[in-house]
PDB file of C-alpha atoms in Angstrom:
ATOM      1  CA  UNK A 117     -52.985 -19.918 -56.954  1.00 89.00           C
ATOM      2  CA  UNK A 118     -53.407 -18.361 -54.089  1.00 93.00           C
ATOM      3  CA  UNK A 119     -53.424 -14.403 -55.984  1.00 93.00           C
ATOM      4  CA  UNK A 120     -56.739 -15.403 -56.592  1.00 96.00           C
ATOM      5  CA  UNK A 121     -57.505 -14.317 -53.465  1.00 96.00           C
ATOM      6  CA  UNK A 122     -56.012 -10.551 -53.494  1.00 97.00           C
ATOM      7  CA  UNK A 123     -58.230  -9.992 -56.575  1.00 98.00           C
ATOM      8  CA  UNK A 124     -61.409 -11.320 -55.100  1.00 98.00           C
ATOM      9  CA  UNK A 125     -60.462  -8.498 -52.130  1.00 97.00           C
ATOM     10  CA  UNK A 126     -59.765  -5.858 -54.615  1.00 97.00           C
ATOM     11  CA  UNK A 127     -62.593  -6.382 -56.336  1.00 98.00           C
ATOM     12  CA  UNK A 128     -65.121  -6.302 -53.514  1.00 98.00           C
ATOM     13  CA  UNK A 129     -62.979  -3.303 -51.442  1.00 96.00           C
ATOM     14  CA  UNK A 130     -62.031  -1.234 -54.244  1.00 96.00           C
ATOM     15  CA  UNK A 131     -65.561  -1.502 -55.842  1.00 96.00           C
ATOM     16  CA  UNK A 132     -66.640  -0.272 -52.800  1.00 94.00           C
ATOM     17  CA  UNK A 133     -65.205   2.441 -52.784  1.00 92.00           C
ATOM     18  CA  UNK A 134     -65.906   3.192 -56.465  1.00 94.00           C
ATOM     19  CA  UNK A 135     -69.602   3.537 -56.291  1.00 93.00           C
ATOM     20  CA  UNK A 136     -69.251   5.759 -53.082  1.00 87.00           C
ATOM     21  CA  UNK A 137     -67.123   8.048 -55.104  1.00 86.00           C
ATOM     22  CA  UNK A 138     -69.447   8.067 -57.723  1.00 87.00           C
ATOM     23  CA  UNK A 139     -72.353   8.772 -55.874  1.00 85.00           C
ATOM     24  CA  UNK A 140     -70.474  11.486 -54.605  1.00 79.00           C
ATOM     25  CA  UNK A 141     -69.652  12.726 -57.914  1.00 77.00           C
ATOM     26  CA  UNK A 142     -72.893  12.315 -59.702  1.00 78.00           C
ATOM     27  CA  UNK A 143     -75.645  12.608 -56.676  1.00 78.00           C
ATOM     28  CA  UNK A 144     -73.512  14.501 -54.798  1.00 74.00           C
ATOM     29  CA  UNK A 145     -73.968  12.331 -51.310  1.00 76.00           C
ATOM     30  CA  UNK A 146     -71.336  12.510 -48.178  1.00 75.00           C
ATOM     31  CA  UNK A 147     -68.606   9.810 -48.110  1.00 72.00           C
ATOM     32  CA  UNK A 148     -69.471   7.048 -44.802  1.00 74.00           C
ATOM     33  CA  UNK A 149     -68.346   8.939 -41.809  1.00 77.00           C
ATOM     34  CA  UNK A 150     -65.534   6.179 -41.311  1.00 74.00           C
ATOM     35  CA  UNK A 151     -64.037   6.627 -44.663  1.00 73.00           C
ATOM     36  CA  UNK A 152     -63.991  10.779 -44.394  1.00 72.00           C
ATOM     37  CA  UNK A 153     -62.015   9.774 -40.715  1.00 76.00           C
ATOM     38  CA  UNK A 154     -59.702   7.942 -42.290  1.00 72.00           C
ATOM     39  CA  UNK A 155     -59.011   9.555 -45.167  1.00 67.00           C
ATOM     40  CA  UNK A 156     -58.927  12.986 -43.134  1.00 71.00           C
ATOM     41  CA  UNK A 157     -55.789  11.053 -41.311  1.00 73.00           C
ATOM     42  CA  UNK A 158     -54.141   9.919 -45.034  1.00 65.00           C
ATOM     43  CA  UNK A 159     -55.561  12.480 -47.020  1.00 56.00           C
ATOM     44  CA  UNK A 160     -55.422  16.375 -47.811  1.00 56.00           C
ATOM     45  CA  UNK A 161     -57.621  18.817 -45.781  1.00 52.00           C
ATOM     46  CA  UNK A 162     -57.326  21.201 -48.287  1.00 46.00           C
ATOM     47  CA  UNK A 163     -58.530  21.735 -51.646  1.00 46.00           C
ATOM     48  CA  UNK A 164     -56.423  22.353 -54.718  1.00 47.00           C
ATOM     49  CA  UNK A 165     -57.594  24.842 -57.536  1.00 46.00           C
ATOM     50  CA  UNK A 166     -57.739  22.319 -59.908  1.00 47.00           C
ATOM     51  CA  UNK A 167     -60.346  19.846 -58.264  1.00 53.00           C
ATOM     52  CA  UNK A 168     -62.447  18.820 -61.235  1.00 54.00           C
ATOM     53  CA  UNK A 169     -60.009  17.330 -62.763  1.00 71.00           C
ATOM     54  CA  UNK A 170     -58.627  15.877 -59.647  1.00 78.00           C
ATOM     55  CA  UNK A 171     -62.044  14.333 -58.563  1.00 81.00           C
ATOM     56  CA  UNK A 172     -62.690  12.939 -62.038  1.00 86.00           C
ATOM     57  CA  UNK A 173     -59.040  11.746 -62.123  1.00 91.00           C
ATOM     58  CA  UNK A 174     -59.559   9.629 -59.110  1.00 90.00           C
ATOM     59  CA  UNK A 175     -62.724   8.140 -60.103  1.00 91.00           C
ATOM     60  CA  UNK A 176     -61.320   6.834 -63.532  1.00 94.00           C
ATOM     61  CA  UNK A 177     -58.628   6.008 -61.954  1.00 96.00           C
ATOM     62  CA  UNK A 178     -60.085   4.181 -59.520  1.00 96.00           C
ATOM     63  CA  UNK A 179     -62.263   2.422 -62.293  1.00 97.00           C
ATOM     64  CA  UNK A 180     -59.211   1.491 -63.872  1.00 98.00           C
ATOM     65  CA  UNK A 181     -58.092  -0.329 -60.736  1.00 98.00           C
ATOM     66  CA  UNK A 182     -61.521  -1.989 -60.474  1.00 98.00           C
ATOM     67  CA  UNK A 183     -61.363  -3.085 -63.664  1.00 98.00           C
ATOM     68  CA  UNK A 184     -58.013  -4.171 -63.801  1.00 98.00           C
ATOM     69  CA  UNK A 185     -58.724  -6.547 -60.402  1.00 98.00           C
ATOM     70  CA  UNK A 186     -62.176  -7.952 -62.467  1.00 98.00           C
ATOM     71  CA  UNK A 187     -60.292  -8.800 -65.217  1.00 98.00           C
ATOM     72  CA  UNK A 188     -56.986 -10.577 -63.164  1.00 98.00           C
ATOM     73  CA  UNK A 189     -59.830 -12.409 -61.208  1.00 98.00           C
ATOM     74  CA  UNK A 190     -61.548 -13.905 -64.467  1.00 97.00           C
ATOM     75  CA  UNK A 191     -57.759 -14.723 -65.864  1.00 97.00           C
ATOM     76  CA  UNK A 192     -56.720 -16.698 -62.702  1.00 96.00           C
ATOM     77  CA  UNK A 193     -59.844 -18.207 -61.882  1.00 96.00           C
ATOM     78  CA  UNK A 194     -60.664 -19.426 -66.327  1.00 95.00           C
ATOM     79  CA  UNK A 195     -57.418 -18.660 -67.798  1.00 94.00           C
ATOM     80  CA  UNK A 196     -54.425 -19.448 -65.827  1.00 95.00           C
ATOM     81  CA  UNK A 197     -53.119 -22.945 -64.876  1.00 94.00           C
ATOM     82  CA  UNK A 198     -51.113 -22.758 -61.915  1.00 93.00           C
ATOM     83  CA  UNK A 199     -48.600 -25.328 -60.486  1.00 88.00           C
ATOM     84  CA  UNK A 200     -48.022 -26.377 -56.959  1.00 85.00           C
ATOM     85  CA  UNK A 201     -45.990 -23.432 -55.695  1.00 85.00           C
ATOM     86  CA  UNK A 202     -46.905 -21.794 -52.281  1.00 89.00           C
ATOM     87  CA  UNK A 203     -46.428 -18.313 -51.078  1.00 91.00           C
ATOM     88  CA  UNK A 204     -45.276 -17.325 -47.633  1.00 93.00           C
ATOM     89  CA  UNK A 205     -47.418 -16.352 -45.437  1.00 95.00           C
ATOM     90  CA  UNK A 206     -45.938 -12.905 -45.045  1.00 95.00           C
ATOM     91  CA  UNK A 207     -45.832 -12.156 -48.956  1.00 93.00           C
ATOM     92  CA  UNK A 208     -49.830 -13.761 -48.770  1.00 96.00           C
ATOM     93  CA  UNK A 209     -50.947 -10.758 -45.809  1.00 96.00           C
ATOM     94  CA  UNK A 210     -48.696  -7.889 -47.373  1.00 95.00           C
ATOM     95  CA  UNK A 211     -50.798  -8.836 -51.134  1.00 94.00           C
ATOM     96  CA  UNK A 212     -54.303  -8.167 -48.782  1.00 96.00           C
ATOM     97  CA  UNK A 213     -53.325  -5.436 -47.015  1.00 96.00           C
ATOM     98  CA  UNK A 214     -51.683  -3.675 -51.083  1.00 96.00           C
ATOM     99  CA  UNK A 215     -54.972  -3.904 -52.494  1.00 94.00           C
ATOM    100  CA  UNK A 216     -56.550  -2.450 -49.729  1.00 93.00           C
ATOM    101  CA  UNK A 217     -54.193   0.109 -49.277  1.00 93.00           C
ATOM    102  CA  UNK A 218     -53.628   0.913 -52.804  1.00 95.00           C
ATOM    103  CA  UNK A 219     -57.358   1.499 -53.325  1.00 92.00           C
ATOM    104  CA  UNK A 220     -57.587   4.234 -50.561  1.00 88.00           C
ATOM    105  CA  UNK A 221     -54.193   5.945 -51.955  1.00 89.00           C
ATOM    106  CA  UNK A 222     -56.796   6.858 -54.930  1.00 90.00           C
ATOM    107  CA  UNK A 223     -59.456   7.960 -53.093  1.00 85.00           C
ATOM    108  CA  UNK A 224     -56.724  10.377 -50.728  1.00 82.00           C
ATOM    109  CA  UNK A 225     -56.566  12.116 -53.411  1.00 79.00           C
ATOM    110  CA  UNK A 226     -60.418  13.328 -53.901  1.00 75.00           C
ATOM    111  CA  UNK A 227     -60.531  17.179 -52.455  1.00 64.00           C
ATOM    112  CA  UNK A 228     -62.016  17.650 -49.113  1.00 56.00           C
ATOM    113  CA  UNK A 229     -65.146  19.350 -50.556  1.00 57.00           C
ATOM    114  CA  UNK A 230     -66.121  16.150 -52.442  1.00 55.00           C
ATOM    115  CA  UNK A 231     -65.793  13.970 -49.244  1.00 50.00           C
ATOM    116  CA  UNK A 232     -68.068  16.590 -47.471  1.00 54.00           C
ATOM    117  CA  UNK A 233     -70.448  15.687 -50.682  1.00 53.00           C
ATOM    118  CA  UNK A 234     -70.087  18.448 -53.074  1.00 53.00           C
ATOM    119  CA  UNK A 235     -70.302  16.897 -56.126  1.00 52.00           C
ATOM    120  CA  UNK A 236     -67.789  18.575 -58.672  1.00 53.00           C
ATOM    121  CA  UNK A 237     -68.226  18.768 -62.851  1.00 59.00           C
ATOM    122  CA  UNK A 238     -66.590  15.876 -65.383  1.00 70.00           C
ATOM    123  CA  UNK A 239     -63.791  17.142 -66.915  1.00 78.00           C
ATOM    124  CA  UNK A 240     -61.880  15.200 -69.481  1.00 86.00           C
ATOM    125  CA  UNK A 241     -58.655  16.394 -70.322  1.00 90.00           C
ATOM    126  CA  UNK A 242     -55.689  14.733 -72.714  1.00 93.00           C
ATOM    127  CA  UNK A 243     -54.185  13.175 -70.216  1.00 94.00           C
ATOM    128  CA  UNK A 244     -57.168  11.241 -69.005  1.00 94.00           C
ATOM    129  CA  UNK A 245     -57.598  10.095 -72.838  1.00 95.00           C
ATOM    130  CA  UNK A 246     -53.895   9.285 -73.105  1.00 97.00           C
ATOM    131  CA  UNK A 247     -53.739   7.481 -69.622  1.00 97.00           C
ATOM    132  CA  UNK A 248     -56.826   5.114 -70.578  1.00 98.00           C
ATOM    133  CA  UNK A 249     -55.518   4.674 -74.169  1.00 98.00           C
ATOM    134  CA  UNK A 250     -52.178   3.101 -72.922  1.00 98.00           C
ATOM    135  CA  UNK A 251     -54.035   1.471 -69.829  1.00 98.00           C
ATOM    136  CA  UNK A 252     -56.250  -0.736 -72.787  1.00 98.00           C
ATOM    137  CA  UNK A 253     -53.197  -1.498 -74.629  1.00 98.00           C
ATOM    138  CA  UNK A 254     -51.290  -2.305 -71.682  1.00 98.00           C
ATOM    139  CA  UNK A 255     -53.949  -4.535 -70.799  1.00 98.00           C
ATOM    140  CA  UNK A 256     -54.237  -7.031 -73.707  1.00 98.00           C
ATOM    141  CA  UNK A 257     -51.346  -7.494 -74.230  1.00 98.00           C
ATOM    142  CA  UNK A 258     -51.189  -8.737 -70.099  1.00 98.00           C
ATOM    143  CA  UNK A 259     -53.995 -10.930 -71.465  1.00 98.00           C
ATOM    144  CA  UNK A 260     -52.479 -11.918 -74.023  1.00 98.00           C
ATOM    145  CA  UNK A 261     -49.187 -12.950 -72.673  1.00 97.00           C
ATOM    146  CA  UNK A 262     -51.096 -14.627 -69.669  1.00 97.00           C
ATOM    147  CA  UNK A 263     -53.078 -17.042 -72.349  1.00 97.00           C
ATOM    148  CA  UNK A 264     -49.462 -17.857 -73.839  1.00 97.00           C
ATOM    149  CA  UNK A 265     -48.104 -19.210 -70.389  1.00 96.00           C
ATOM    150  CA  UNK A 266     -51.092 -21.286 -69.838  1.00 96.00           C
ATOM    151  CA  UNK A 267     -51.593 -22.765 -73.216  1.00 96.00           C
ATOM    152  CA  UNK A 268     -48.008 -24.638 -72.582  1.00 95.00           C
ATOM    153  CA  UNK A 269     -49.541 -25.938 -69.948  1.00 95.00           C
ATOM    154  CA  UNK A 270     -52.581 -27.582 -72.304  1.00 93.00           C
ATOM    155  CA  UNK A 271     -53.694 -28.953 -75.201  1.00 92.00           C
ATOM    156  CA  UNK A 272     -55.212 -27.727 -77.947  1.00 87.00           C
ATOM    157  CA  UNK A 273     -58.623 -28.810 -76.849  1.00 88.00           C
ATOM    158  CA  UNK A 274     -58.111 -26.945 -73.611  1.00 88.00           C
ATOM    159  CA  UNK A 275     -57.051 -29.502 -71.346  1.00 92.00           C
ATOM    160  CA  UNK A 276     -54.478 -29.305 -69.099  1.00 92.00           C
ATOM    161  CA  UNK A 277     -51.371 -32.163 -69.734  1.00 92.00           C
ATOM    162  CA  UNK A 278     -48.737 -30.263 -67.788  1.00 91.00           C
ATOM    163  CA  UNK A 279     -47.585 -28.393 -64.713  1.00 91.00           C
ATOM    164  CA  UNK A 280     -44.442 -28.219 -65.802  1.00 91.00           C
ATOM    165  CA  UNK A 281     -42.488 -24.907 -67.129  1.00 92.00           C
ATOM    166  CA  UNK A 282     -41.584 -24.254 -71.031  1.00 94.00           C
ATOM    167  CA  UNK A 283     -39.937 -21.940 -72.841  1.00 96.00           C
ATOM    168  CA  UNK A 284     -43.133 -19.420 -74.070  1.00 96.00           C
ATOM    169  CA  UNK A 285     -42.779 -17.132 -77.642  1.00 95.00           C
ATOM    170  CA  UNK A 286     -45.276 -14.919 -78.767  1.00 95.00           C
ATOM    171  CA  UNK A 287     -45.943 -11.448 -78.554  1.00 96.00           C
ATOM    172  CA  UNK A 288     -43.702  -9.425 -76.409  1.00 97.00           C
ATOM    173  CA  UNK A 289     -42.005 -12.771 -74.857  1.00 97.00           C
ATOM    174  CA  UNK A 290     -39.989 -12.343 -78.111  1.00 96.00           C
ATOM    175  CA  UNK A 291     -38.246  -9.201 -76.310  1.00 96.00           C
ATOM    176  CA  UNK A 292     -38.530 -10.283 -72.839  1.00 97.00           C
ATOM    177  CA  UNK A 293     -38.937 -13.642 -70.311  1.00 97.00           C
ATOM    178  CA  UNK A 294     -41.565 -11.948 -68.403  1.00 97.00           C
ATOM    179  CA  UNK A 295     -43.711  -9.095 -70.594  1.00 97.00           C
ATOM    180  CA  UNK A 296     -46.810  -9.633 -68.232  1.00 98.00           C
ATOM    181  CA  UNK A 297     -44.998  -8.514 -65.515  1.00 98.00           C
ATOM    182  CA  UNK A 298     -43.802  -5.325 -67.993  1.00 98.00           C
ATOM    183  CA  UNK A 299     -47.490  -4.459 -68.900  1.00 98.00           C
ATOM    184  CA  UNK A 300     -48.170  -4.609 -65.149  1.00 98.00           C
ATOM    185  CA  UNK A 301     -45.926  -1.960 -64.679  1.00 98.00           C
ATOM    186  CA  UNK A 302     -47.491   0.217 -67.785  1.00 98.00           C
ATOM    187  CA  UNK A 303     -50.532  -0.287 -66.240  1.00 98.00           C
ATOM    188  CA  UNK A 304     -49.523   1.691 -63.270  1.00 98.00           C
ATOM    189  CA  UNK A 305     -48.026   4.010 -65.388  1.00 98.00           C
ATOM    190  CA  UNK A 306     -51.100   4.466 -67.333  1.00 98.00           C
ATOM    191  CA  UNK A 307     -53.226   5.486 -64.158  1.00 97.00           C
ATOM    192  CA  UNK A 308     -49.989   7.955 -63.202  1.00 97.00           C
ATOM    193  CA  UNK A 309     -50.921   9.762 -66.577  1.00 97.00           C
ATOM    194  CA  UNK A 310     -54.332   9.660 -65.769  1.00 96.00           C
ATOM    195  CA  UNK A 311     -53.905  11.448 -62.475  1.00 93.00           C
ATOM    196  CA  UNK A 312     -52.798  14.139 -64.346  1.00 90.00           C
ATOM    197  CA  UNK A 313     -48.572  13.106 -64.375  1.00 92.00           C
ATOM    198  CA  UNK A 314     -47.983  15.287 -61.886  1.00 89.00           C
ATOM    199  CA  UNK A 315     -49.299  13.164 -58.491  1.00 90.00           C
ATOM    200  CA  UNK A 316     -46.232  12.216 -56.761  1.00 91.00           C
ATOM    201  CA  UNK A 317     -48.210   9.837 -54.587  1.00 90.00           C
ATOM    202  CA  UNK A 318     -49.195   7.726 -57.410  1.00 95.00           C
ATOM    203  CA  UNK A 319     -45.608   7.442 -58.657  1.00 96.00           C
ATOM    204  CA  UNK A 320     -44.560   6.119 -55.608  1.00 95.00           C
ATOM    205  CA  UNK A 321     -47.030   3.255 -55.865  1.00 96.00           C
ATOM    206  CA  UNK A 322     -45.343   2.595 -59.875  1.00 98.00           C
ATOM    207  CA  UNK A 323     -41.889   2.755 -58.488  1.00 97.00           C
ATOM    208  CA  UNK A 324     -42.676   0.005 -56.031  1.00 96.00           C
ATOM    209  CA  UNK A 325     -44.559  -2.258 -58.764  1.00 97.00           C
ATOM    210  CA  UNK A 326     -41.407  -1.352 -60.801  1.00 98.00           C
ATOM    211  CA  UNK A 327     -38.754  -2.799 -57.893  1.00 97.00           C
ATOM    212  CA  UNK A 328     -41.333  -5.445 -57.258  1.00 95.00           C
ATOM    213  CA  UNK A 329     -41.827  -6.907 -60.644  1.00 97.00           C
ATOM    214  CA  UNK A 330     -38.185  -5.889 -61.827  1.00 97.00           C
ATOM    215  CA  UNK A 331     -37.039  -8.413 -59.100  1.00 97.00           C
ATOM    216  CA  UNK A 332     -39.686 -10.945 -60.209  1.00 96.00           C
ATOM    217  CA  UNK A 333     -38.634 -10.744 -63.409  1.00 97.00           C
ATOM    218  CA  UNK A 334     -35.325 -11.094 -63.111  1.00 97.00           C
ATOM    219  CA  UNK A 335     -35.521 -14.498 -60.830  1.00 96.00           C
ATOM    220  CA  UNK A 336     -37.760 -15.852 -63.785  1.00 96.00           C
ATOM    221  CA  UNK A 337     -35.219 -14.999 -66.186  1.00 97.00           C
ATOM    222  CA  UNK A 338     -32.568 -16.744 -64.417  1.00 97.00           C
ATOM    223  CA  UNK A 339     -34.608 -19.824 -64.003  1.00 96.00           C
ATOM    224  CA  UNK A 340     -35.320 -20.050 -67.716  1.00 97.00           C
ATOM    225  CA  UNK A 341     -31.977 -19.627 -68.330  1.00 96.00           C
ATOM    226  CA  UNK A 342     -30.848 -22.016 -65.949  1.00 96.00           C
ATOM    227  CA  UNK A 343     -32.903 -24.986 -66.904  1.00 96.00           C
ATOM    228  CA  UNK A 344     -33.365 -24.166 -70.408  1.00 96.00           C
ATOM    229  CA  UNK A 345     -29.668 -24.225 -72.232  1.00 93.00           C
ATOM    230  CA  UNK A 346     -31.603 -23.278 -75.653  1.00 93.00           C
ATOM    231  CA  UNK A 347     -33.147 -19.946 -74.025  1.00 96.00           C
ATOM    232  CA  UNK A 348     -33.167 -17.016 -76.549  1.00 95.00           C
ATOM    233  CA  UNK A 349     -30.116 -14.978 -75.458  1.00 94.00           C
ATOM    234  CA  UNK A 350     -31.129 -11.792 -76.882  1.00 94.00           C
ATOM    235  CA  UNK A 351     -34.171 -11.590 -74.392  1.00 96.00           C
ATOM    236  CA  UNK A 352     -34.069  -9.184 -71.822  1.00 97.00           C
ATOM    237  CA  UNK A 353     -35.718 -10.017 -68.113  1.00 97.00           C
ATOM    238  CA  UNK A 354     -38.491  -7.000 -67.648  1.00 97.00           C
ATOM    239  CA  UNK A 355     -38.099  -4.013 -69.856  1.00 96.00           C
ATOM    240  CA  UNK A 356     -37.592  -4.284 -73.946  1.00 95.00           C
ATOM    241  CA  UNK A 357     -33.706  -3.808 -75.132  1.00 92.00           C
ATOM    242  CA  UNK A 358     -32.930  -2.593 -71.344  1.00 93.00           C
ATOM    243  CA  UNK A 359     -33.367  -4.734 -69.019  1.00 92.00           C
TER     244      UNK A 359
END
């Protein structure tokens, strides 16, 4: 329940730093003096040949993330029904301090020129068009496995009768136990494609949502097929006919 809270951070930080970008892309204003400092300490100080594509790549990118935190906001505040589990407090401050961090990862990798408020050209390439193509699909089908989970918890007027766990089917729980955590991690991917593939930063942000959810995954699968002798053996944990 308590996730609610990383998205209501994300949203406000993140969308912070989404309409400074854009005002320094479109009305070519500086970056606040405190963000240039600290993104002159986590950033590059020099500017790449490509930086069009690398400006706009950020700023999509960091729509993406924007809209990505909007929409897991509105799911666990109108969609989800949670039980009574608790988090630790450790895993509670790391979740703040990710969506803060992950936030100014994108924005490291605006060219120094921009932050100095030079505003550069739009340039849409296939990879931005690819990236946000898998990003939407990616997306609904989050949604849509999300809804799944909490309609066992409900009836079919809307009201909630349970906390307690089922077995869900549907959509990609067919192939896996736990295919929101999967789209989470094509999500990421998605935004790696739309930073142009190459950004080795970015990857290393999908290879820990990978080892995050992966493990998630697989301690949900386990549970199902602990308490539920009738579980679908041909279900994988995370990833479709792999794992």
């Amino acid at each position: 329940r308590w996730f609610t809270h990383f998205y209501v951070v994300s949203v406000l930080w993140n969308g912070f730093l989404l309409i400074w970008l854009f005002r320094a892309e479109f009305l070519g204003e500086s970056l606040p003096s405190w963000i240039q400092d600290m993104h002159h300490a986590l950033g590059r100080d020099s500017q790449s040949e490509n930086t069009g594509n690398e400006h706009f790549s950020a700023l999509l990118v960091l729509l993406l993330l924007w809209l990505h935190s909007c929409r897991r906001l509105a799911e666990c505040l109108w969609t989800s029904v949670f039980s009574s589990g608790v988090i630790h407090i450790v895993q509670y401050c790391f979740g703040l301090g990710y969506y803060i961090a992950v936030g100014s990862t994108v924005l490291c990798q605006v060219p120094t020129n921009v932050r100095n408020g030079k505003g550069l050209s739009v340039q849409i390439c296939w990879y931005h068009i690819i990236g946000v193509m898998m990003y939407i699909w990616a997306s609904l089908h989050q949604h849509r496995c999300l809804a799944i989970l909490a309609n066992l918890r409900k009836s079919r007027s809307g009201k909630v009768v349970s906390l307690s766990h089922s077995v869900p089917s549907g959509d990609w729980f067919e192939s896996v136990s736990c295919p929101h955590y999967f789209a989470e991690l094509l999500i990421y991917v998605s935004m790696a494609i739309t930073l142009g593939i190459h950004n080795v930063t970015w990857w290393c942000v999908v290879m820990y949502v990978l080892f995050n959810q992966a493990l998630a995954a697989v301690l949900c699968h386990e549970f199902y097929q602990k308490n539920f002798s009738s579980y679908p053996k041909h279900r994988k944990a995370f990833i479709p006919l792999v794992f």
